[in-house]
Each structure stands twice: as structure tokens, then as C-alpha cells.
GROMACS .gro file of C-alpha atoms in nm:
model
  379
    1UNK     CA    1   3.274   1.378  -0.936
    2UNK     CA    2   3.210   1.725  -0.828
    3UNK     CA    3   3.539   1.959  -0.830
    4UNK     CA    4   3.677   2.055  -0.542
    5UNK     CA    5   3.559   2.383  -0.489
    6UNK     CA    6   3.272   2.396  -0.665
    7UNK     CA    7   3.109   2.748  -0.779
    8UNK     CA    8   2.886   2.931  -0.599
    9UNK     CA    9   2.513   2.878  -0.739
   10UNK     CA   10   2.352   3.145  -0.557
   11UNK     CA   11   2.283   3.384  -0.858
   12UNK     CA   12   2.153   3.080  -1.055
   13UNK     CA   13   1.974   2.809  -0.824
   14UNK     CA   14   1.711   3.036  -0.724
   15UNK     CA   15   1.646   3.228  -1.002
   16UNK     CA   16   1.614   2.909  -1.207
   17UNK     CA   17   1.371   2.773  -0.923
   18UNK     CA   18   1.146   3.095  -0.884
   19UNK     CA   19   1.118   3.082  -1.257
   20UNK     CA   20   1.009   2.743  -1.261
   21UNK     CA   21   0.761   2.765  -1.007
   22UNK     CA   22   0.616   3.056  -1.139
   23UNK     CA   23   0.526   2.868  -1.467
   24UNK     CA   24   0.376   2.589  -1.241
   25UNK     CA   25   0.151   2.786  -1.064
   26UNK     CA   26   0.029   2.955  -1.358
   27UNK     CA   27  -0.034   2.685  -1.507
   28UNK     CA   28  -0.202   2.526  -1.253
   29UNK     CA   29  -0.412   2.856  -1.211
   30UNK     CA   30  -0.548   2.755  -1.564
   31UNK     CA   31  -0.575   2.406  -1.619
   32UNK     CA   32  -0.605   2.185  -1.311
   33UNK     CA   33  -0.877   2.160  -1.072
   34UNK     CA   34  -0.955   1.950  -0.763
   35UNK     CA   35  -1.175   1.650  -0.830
   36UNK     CA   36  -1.529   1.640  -0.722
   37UNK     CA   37  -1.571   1.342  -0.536
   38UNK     CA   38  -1.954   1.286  -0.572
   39UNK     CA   39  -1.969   0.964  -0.455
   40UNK     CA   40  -1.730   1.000  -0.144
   41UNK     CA   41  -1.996   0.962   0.135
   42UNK     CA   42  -2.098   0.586   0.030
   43UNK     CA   43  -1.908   0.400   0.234
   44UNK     CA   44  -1.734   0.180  -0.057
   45UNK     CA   45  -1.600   0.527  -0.179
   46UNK     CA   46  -1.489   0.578   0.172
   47UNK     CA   47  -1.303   0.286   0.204
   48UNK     CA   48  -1.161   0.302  -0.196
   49UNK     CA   49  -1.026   0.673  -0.066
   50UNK     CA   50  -0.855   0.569   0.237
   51UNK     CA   51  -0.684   0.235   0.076
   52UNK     CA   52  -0.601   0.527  -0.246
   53UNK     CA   53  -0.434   0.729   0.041
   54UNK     CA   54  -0.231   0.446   0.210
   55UNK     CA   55  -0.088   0.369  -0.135
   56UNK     CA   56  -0.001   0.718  -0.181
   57UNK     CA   57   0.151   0.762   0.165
   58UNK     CA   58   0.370   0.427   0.078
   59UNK     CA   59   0.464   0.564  -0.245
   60UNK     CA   60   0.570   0.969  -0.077
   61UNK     CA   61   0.765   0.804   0.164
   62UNK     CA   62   0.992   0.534  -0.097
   63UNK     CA   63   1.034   0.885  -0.305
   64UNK     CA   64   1.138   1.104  -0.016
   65UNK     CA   65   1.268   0.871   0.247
   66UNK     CA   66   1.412   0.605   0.039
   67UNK     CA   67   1.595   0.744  -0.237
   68UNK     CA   68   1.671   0.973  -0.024
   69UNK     CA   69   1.885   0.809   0.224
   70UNK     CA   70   1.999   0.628  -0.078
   71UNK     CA   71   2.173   0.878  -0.185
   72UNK     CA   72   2.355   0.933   0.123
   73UNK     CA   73   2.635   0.655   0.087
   74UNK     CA   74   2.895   0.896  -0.076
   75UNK     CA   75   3.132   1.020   0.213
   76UNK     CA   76   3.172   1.390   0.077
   77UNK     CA   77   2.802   1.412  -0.095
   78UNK     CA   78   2.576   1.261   0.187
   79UNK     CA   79   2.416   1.609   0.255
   80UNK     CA   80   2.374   1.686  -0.083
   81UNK     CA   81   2.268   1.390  -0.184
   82UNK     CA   82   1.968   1.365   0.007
   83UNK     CA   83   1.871   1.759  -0.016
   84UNK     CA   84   1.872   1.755  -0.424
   85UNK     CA   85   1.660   1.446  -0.409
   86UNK     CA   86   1.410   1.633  -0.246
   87UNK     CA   87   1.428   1.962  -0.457
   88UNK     CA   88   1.438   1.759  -0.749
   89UNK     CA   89   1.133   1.511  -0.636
   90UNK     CA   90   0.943   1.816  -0.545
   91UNK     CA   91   0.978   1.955  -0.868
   92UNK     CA   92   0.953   1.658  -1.061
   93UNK     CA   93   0.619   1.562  -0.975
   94UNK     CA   94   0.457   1.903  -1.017
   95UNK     CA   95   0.561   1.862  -1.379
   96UNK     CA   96   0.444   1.527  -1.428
   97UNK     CA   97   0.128   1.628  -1.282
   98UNK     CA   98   0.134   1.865  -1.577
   99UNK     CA   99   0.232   1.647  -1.844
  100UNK     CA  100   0.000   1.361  -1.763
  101UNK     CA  101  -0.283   1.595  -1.762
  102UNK     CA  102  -0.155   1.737  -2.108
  103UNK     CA  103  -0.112   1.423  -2.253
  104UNK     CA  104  -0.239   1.057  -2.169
  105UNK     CA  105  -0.595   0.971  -2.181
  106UNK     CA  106  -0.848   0.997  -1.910
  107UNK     CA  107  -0.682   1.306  -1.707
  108UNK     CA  108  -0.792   1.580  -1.923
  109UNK     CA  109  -1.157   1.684  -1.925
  110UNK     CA  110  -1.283   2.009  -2.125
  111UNK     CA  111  -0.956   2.167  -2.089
  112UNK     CA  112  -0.897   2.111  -1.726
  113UNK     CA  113  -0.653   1.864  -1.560
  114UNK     CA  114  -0.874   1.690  -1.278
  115UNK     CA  115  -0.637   1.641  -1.022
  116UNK     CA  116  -0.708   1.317  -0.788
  117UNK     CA  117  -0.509   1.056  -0.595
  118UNK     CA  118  -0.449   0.858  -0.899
  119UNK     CA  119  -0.320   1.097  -1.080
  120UNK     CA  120  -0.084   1.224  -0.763
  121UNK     CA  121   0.065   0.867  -0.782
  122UNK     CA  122   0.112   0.839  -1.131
  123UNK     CA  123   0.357   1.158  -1.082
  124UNK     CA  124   0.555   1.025  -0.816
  125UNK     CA  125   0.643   0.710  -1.003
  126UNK     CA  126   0.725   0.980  -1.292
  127UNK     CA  127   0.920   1.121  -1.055
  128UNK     CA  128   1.100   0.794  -0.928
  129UNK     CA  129   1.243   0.726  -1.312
  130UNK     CA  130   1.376   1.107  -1.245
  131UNK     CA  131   1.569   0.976  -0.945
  132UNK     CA  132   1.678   0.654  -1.106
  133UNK     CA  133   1.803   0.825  -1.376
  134UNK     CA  134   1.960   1.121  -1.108
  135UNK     CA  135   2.212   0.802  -0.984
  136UNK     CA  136   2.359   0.750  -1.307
  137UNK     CA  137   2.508   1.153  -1.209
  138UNK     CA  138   2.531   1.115  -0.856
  139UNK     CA  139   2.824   1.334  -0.745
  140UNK     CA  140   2.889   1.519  -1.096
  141UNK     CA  141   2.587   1.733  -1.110
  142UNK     CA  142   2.474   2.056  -0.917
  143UNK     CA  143   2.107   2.149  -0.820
  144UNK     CA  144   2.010   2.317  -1.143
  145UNK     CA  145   2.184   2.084  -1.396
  146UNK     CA  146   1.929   1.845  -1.226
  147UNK     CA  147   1.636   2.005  -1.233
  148UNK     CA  148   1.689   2.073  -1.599
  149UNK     CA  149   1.753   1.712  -1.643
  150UNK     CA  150   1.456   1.613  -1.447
  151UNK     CA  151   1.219   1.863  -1.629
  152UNK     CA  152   1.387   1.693  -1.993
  153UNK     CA  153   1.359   1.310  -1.851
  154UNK     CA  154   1.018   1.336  -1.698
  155UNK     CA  155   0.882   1.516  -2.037
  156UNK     CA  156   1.037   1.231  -2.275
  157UNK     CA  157   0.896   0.949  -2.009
  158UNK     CA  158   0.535   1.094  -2.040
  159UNK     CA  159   0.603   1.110  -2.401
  160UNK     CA  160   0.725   0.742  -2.442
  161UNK     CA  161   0.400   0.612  -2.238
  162UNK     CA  162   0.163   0.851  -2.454
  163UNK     CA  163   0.369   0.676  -2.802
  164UNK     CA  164   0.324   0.349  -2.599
  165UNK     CA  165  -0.050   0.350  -2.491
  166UNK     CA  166  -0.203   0.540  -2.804
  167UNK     CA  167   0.032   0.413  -3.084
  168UNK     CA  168   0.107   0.034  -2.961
  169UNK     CA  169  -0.220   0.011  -2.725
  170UNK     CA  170   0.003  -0.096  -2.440
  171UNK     CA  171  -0.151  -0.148  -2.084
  172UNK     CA  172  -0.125   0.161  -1.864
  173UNK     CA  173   0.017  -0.025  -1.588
  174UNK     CA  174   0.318  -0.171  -1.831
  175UNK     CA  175   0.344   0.159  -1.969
  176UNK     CA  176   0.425   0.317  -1.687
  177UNK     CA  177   0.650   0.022  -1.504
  178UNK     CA  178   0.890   0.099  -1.772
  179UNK     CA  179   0.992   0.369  -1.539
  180UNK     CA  180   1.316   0.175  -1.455
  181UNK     CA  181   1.442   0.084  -1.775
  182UNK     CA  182   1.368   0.461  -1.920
  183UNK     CA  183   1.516   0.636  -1.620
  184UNK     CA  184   1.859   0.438  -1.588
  185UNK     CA  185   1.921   0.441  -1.978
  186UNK     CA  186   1.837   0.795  -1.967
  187UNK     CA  187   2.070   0.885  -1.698
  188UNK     CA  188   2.362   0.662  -1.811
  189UNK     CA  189   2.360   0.875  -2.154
  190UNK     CA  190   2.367   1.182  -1.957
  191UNK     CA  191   2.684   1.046  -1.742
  192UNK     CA  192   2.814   0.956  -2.083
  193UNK     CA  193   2.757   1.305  -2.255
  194UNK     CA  194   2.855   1.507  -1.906
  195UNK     CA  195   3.194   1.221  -1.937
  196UNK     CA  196   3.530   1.424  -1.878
  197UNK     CA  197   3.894   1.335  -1.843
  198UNK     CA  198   4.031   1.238  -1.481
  199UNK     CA  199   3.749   1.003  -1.384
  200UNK     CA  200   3.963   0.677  -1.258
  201UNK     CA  201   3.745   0.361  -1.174
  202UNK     CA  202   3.778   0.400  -0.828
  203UNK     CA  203   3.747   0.781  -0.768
  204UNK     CA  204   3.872   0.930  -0.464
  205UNK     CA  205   3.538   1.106  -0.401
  206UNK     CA  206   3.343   0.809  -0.445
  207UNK     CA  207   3.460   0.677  -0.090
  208UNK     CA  208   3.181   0.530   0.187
  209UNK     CA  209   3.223   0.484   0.528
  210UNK     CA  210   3.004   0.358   0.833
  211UNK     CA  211   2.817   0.624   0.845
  212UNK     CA  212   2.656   0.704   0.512
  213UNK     CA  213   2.650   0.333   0.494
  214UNK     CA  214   2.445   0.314   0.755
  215UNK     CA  215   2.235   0.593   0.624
  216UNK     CA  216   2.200   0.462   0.253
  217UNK     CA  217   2.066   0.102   0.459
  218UNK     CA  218   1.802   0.299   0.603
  219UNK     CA  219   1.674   0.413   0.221
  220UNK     CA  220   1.789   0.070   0.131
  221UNK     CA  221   1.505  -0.063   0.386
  222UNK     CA  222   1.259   0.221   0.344
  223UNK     CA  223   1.262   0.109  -0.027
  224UNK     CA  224   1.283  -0.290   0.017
  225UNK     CA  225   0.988  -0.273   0.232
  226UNK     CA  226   0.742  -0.074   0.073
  227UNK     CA  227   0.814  -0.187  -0.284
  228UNK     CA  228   0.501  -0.430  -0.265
  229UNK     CA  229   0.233  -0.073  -0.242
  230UNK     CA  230   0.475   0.084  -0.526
  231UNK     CA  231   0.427  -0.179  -0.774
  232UNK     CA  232   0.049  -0.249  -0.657
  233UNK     CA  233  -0.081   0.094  -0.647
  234UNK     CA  234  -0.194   0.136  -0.993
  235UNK     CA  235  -0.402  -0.214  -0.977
  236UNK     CA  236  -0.783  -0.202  -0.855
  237UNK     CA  237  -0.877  -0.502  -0.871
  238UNK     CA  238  -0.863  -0.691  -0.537
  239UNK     CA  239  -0.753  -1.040  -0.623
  240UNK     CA  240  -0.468  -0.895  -0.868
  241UNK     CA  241  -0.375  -0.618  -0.622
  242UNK     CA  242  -0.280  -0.944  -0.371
  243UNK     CA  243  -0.107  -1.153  -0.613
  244UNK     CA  244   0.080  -0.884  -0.685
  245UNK     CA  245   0.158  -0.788  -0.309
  246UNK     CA  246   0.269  -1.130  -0.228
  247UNK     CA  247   0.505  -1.207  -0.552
  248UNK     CA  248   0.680  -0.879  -0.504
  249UNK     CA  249   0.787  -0.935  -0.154
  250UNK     CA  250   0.884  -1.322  -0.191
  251UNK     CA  251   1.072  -1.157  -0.552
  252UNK     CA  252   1.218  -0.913  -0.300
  253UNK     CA  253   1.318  -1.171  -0.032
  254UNK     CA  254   1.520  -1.417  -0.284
  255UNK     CA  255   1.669  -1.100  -0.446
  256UNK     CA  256   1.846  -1.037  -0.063
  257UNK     CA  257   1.969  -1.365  -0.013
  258UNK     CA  258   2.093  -1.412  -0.382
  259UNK     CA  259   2.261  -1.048  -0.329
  260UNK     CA  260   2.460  -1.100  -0.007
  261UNK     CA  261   2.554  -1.481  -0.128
  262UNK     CA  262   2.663  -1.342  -0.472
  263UNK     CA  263   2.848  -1.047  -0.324
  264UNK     CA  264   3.017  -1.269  -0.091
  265UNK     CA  265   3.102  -1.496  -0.341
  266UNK     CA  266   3.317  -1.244  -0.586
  267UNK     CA  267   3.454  -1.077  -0.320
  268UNK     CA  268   3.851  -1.167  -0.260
  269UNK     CA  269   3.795  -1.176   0.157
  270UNK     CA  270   3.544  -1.389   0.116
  271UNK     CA  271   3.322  -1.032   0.278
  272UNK     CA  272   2.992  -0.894   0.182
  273UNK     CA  273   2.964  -0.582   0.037
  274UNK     CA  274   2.716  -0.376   0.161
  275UNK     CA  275   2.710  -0.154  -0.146
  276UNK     CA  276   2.648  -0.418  -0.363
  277UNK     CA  277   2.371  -0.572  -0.146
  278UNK     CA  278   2.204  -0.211  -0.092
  279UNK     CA  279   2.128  -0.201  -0.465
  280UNK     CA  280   2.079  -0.555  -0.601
  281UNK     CA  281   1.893  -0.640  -0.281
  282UNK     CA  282   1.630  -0.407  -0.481
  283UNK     CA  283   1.663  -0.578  -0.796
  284UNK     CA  284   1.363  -0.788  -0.766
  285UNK     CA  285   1.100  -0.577  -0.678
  286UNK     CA  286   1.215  -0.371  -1.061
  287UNK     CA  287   1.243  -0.704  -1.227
  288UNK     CA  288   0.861  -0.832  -1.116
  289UNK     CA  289   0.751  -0.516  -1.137
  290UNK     CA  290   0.702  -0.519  -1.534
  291UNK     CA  291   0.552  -0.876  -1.527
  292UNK     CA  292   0.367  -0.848  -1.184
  293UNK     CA  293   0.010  -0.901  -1.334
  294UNK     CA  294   0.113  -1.193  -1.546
  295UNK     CA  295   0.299  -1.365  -1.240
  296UNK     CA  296   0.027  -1.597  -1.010
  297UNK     CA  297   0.266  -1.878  -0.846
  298UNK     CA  298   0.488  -1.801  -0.597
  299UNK     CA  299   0.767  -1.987  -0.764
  300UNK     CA  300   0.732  -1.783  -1.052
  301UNK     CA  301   0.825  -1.449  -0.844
  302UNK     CA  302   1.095  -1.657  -0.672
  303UNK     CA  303   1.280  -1.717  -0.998
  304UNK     CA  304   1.251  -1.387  -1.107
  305UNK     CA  305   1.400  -1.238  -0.824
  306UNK     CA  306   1.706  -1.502  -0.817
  307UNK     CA  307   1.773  -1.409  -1.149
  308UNK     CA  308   1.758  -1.059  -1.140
  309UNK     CA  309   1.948  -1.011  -0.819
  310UNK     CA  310   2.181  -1.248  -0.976
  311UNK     CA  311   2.221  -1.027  -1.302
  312UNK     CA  312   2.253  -0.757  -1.082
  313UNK     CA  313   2.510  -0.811  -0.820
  314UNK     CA  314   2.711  -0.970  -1.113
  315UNK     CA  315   2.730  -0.628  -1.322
  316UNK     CA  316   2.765  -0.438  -1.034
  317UNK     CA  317   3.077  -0.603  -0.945
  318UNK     CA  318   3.238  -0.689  -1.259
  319UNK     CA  319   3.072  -0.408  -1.514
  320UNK     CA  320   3.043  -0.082  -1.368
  321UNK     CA  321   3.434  -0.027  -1.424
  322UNK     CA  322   3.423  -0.194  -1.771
  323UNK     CA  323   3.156   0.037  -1.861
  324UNK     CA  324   3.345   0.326  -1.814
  325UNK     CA  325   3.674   0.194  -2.012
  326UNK     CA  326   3.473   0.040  -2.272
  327UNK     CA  327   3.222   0.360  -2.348
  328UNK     CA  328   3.345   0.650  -2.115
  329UNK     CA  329   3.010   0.667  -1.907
  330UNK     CA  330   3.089   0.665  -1.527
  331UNK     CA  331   2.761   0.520  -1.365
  332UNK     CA  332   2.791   0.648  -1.012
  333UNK     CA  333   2.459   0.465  -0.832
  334UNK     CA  334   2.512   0.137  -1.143
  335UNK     CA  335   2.160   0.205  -1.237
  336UNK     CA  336   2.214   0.007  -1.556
  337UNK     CA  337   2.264  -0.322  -1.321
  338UNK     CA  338   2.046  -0.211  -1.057
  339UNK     CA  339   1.696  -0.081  -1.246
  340UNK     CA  340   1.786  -0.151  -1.621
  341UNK     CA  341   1.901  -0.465  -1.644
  342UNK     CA  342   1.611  -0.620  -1.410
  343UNK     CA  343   1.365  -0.401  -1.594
  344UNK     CA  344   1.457  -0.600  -1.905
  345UNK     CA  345   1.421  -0.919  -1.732
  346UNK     CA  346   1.114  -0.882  -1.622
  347UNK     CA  347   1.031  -0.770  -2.009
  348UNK     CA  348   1.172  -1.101  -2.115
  349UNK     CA  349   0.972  -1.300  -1.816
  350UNK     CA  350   0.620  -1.110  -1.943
  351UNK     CA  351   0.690  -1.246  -2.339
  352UNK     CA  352   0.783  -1.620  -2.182
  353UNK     CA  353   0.510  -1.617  -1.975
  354UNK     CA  354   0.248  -1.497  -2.221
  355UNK     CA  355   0.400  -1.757  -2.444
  356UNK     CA  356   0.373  -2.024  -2.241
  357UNK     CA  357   0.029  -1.996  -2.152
  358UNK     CA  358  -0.224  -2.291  -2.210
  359UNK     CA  359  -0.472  -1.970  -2.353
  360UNK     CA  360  -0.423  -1.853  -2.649
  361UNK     CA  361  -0.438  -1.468  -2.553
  362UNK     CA  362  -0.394  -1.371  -2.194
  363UNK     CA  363  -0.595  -1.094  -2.051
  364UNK     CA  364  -0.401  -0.865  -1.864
  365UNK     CA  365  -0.640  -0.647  -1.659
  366UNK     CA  366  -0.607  -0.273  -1.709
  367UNK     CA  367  -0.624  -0.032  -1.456
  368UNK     CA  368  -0.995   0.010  -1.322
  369UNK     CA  369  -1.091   0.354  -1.342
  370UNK     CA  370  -1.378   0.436  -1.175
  371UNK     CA  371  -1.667   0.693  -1.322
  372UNK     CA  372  -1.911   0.960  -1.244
  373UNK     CA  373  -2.183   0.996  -1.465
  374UNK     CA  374  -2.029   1.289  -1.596
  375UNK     CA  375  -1.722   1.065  -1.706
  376UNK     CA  376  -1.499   1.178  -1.430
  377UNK     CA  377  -1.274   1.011  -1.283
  378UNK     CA  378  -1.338   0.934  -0.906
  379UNK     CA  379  -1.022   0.781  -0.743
   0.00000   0.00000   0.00000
């Protein structure tokens, strides 16, 4: 946790920000451009544009509104919370605008970054594995140690899905659901690096009440409901874009009832926890989001999101604390339980399912990318 009186960041905070926008702009100045949408008065392209937008809107408002409010549920850090979640979103994304223009395929075009609603997407979900991984500190950090560590985690995560898509041929849309996994293992080795003496298992800072409770429910909900556009955005095609709609939100309704039944379960007073459910309520949507193409019956997403709201609720209650006796890392959000530990499920429910398929090879579709004759990307 923060100390008590922490120092004043007013000769550093915005000197560090001004910098950092400068380079941004200037950068943008040079390299990225508005896309020319040719094709935007047929009336498919109309109606590709507006369901492009309504993805994006669902997306700004899980970034922004849902994390957060998330981050509200601290008693002395509820303000805090929620303002360096948006300075850090903010600045997140223009980055990741940057680096996906820089460095994965189809975004860079004669030295120019073509900026579109894609590729506005693809940098908030860069920017949500900066968030994820932003728990892990919650409480420890000020405004500029995050921005550095946002700048740092949102450079390696671009670099891990360039490694991943060139190197491996990995699908774009796998590449970049990894998002979870990346951003809580990244943020639980900063909480283990920025580790000091006089963090107790139950901290006194790290005390909720009714109030940010019933603010960090609000991001809870913001998030729970408009998980099924976040995982779907990056799919074109139709019939995929539904199957994956509908398993995420039947993943995402098991995941609540398993997280309140679990909770209740391990608690002594026979009570619910409302932290608990807040996060492994969640755990679904992460776990299906890594398999969602290869998922088509609704029992399948059912399982998935028993299991990983199981997993989760489990480690939240009984391995947080163990964590930090065993290896010294103080997890403040449990992002391990929460994002990575249903991120790896979902790897492991991808490899059984391909396994187990009557076909030989299973096509996963790729992301549809639609083209101007001049090879530009029109999204």
C-alpha cells in the first residue's frame, strides 16, 4: 500500500505527461493518417461501419467505465483508483496505436499507420492487459510509476503478439486474447519486484466498505455485461461473431452462480463475499475468451465457465495470502486467479478441443479484413 503521506508529484506527474504527449503527437504528425473509406457510401459498408462503431463503443465503455469503477473498492484509494485508470487508459492506447502500426502486419502501409476502427479496438484491448496488469499494484503505485509501467507492458504485449503471429503463425484473434494471461503475469512480477517489508496479508489499507463496494459492482456489471462485444469484436464473420456472443454470456452466467455458491461455501458465516464474486463472477468471459472460436455447443461454454469461476473463487480465497508468504508478491486486485488462471484454462480447453475433433485439422477462421484495391484496409 501507498504510505501515509505520500509525496507530492506535482514537479514530476506533469512533466512526465507533457513529455509523453509531445512524443505522441509527433509521432502521429509523421506516421499515422486517417483511413480513406472508399467504399463507405454502399450501404453494406454503411452497415459494417456502424456495427464496427457499436463494438467500439462496448469496448470504450468496459475500459473506462468498468475497470474503472473496479478499481474503486479500496476504502482510502476509491478516487484514485478510478482517476489513474483513466490517465493510464488514455495513454495506453495512444501507444498501442503506435506500436501496432510499427509492428504487426496489415497496419502499416508505405510508411504510414492507417488509422481505422479496427485498429482503435485492437488498442483498447492493448490497453485492457495494461489495466489487468495495473491490479496486481493497485494501492502501491503513483500516477507516473504507472504510466511507465503501462508504456513497458503495452510495448512487450505488442511484441509477444508480433513473436506470436510472424514466428509461430498464430491466429490474430488468439494472439491478441492472450491479453489476460500477459497482463496479470506481468503485473504480479512488478508487485513482486516493487515487494517491501510491512505488507501483512490483511493490510489495513486494503479495507472496503458499502460504498466502494457498491461502486466496484457497478464496474463489476459494466464489465459482466458487455464482455460478449469485447471478446466478439475482432470476429467478422457473422455466424462465428454469434456463436461467440451466445457462449460468452451463458460462460459468463455459470461463472456468477459458481462464484457466489463457491464463495459462500468457504466462507466461515456461511456469507457471500462480494469481493470474491466481483472478480470470479468475470472469470468466464477470460476463460472462453481464448477458445471462443473453437467453442459451438452451449454446454461446452457452460463447462468452461464452471470451471474457471471455480478455479477462480478457489485461489482467490485460499491463494492470494499464500502467494505473498510463499514468493513475497502482494497481488492487490488477485489478477493471477481472476485473468491468469482462466486465461490458461481456456488455453488448455482450445488444445482438448482441437484434439478431440472428428477432423483432422480444425480451421479456425482468422480475422476478415476487408480491402480496397489499393490493399487498404477498410474497417
Amino acid at each position: 500500500m501507498a504510505p501515509q503521506y505520500a509525496p507530492s508529484l506535482r514537479s514530476r506527474l506533469p512533466l512526465v505527461a507533457f513529455l509523453l504527449e509531445t512524443i505522441f503527437i509527433l509521432l502521429f504528425v509523421f506516421f499515422v493518417k486517417i483511413e480513406q473509406r472508399e467504399l463507405i457510401d454502399r450501404e453494406s459498408d454503411s452497415k459494417l461501419f456502424i456495427s464496427s462503431y457499436a463494438e467500439f463503443q462496448d469496448t470504450h465503455v468496459m475500459i473506462f467505465m468498468g475497470f474503472g469503477f473496479l478499481a474503486t473498492f479500496l476504502l482510502r484509494y476509491g478516487f484514485s483508483g478510478s482517476g489513474f485508470n483513466m490517465l493510464l487508459a488514455a495513454m495506453a492506447i495512444q501507444w498501442a496505436v503506435l506500436m501496432n502500426g510499427f509492428l504487426l502486419p496489415q497496419r502499416h502501409h508505405r510508411k504510414e499507420i492507417h488509422i481505422s476502427m479496427k485498429s482503435v479496438i485492437e488498442a483498447e484491448l492493448c490497453a485492457a492487459s495494461a489495466l489487468v496488469a495495473m491490479g496486481a499494484v493497485h494501492g502501491k503505485t503513483n500516477p507516473v510509476q504507472l504510466l511507465l509501467m503501462a508504456l513497458v507492458e503495452v510495448t512487450g504485449f505488442v511484441v509477444n503478439q508480433w513473436i506470436l503471429r510472424t514466428l509461430f503463425l498464430a491466429d490474430p484473434v488468439y494472439s491478441i486474447m492472450l491479453l489476460h494471461v500477459f497482463g496479470a503475469l506481468f503485473g504480479v512480477m512488478v508487485s513482486w519486484v516493487l515487494h517491501r517489508e510491512g505488507i501483512k496479508p490483511v493490510h489495513e489499507k486494503e479495507k472496503t466498505d458499502r460504498k466502494t463496494g457498491l461502486l466496484a459492482m457497478f464496474g463489476t456489471l459494466f464489465l459482466w455485461m458487455f464482455w460478449p462485444s469485447f471478446n466478439s469484436a475482432l470476429v467478422r464473420d457473422l455466424k462465428l461473431k454469434l456463436t461467440v456472443i451466445y457462449g460468452t454470456y451463458l460462460s459468463l452466467a455459470v461463472s456468477v452462480v459458481m462464484a457466489m455458491s463457491v464463495s459462500m461455501l468457504t466462507s466461515a458465516k456461511g456469507k457471500m463475499n462480494m469481493v470474491h464474486v466481483q472478480s470470479s463472477a468475470l472469470s468466464g468471459g477470460v476463460a472462453i475468451g481464448v477458445a471462443m472460436t473453437a467453442v459451438h455447443m452451449p454446454w461446452i461454454a457452460m463447462t468452461i465457465g464452471f470451471c474457471a469461476a471455480l478455479l477462480s473463487a478457489l485461489g482467490f480465497r485460499y491463494m492470494k495470502n499464500h502467494m505473498l508468504l510463499a514468493f513475497e508478491c502482494h497481488d492487490t486486485c488477485s489478477v493471477l486467479n481472476v485473468h491468469a488462471v482462466p486465461g490458461i484454462l481456456g488455453w488448455f480447453a482450445l488444445l482438448f478441443l482441437r484434439l478431440a475433433s472428428d477432423e483432422s485439422t480444425v480451421t479456425f477462421p482468422e480475422v476478415e479484413y476487408l480491402e480496397t484495391p489499393a490493399g487498404q484496409e477498410v474497417l
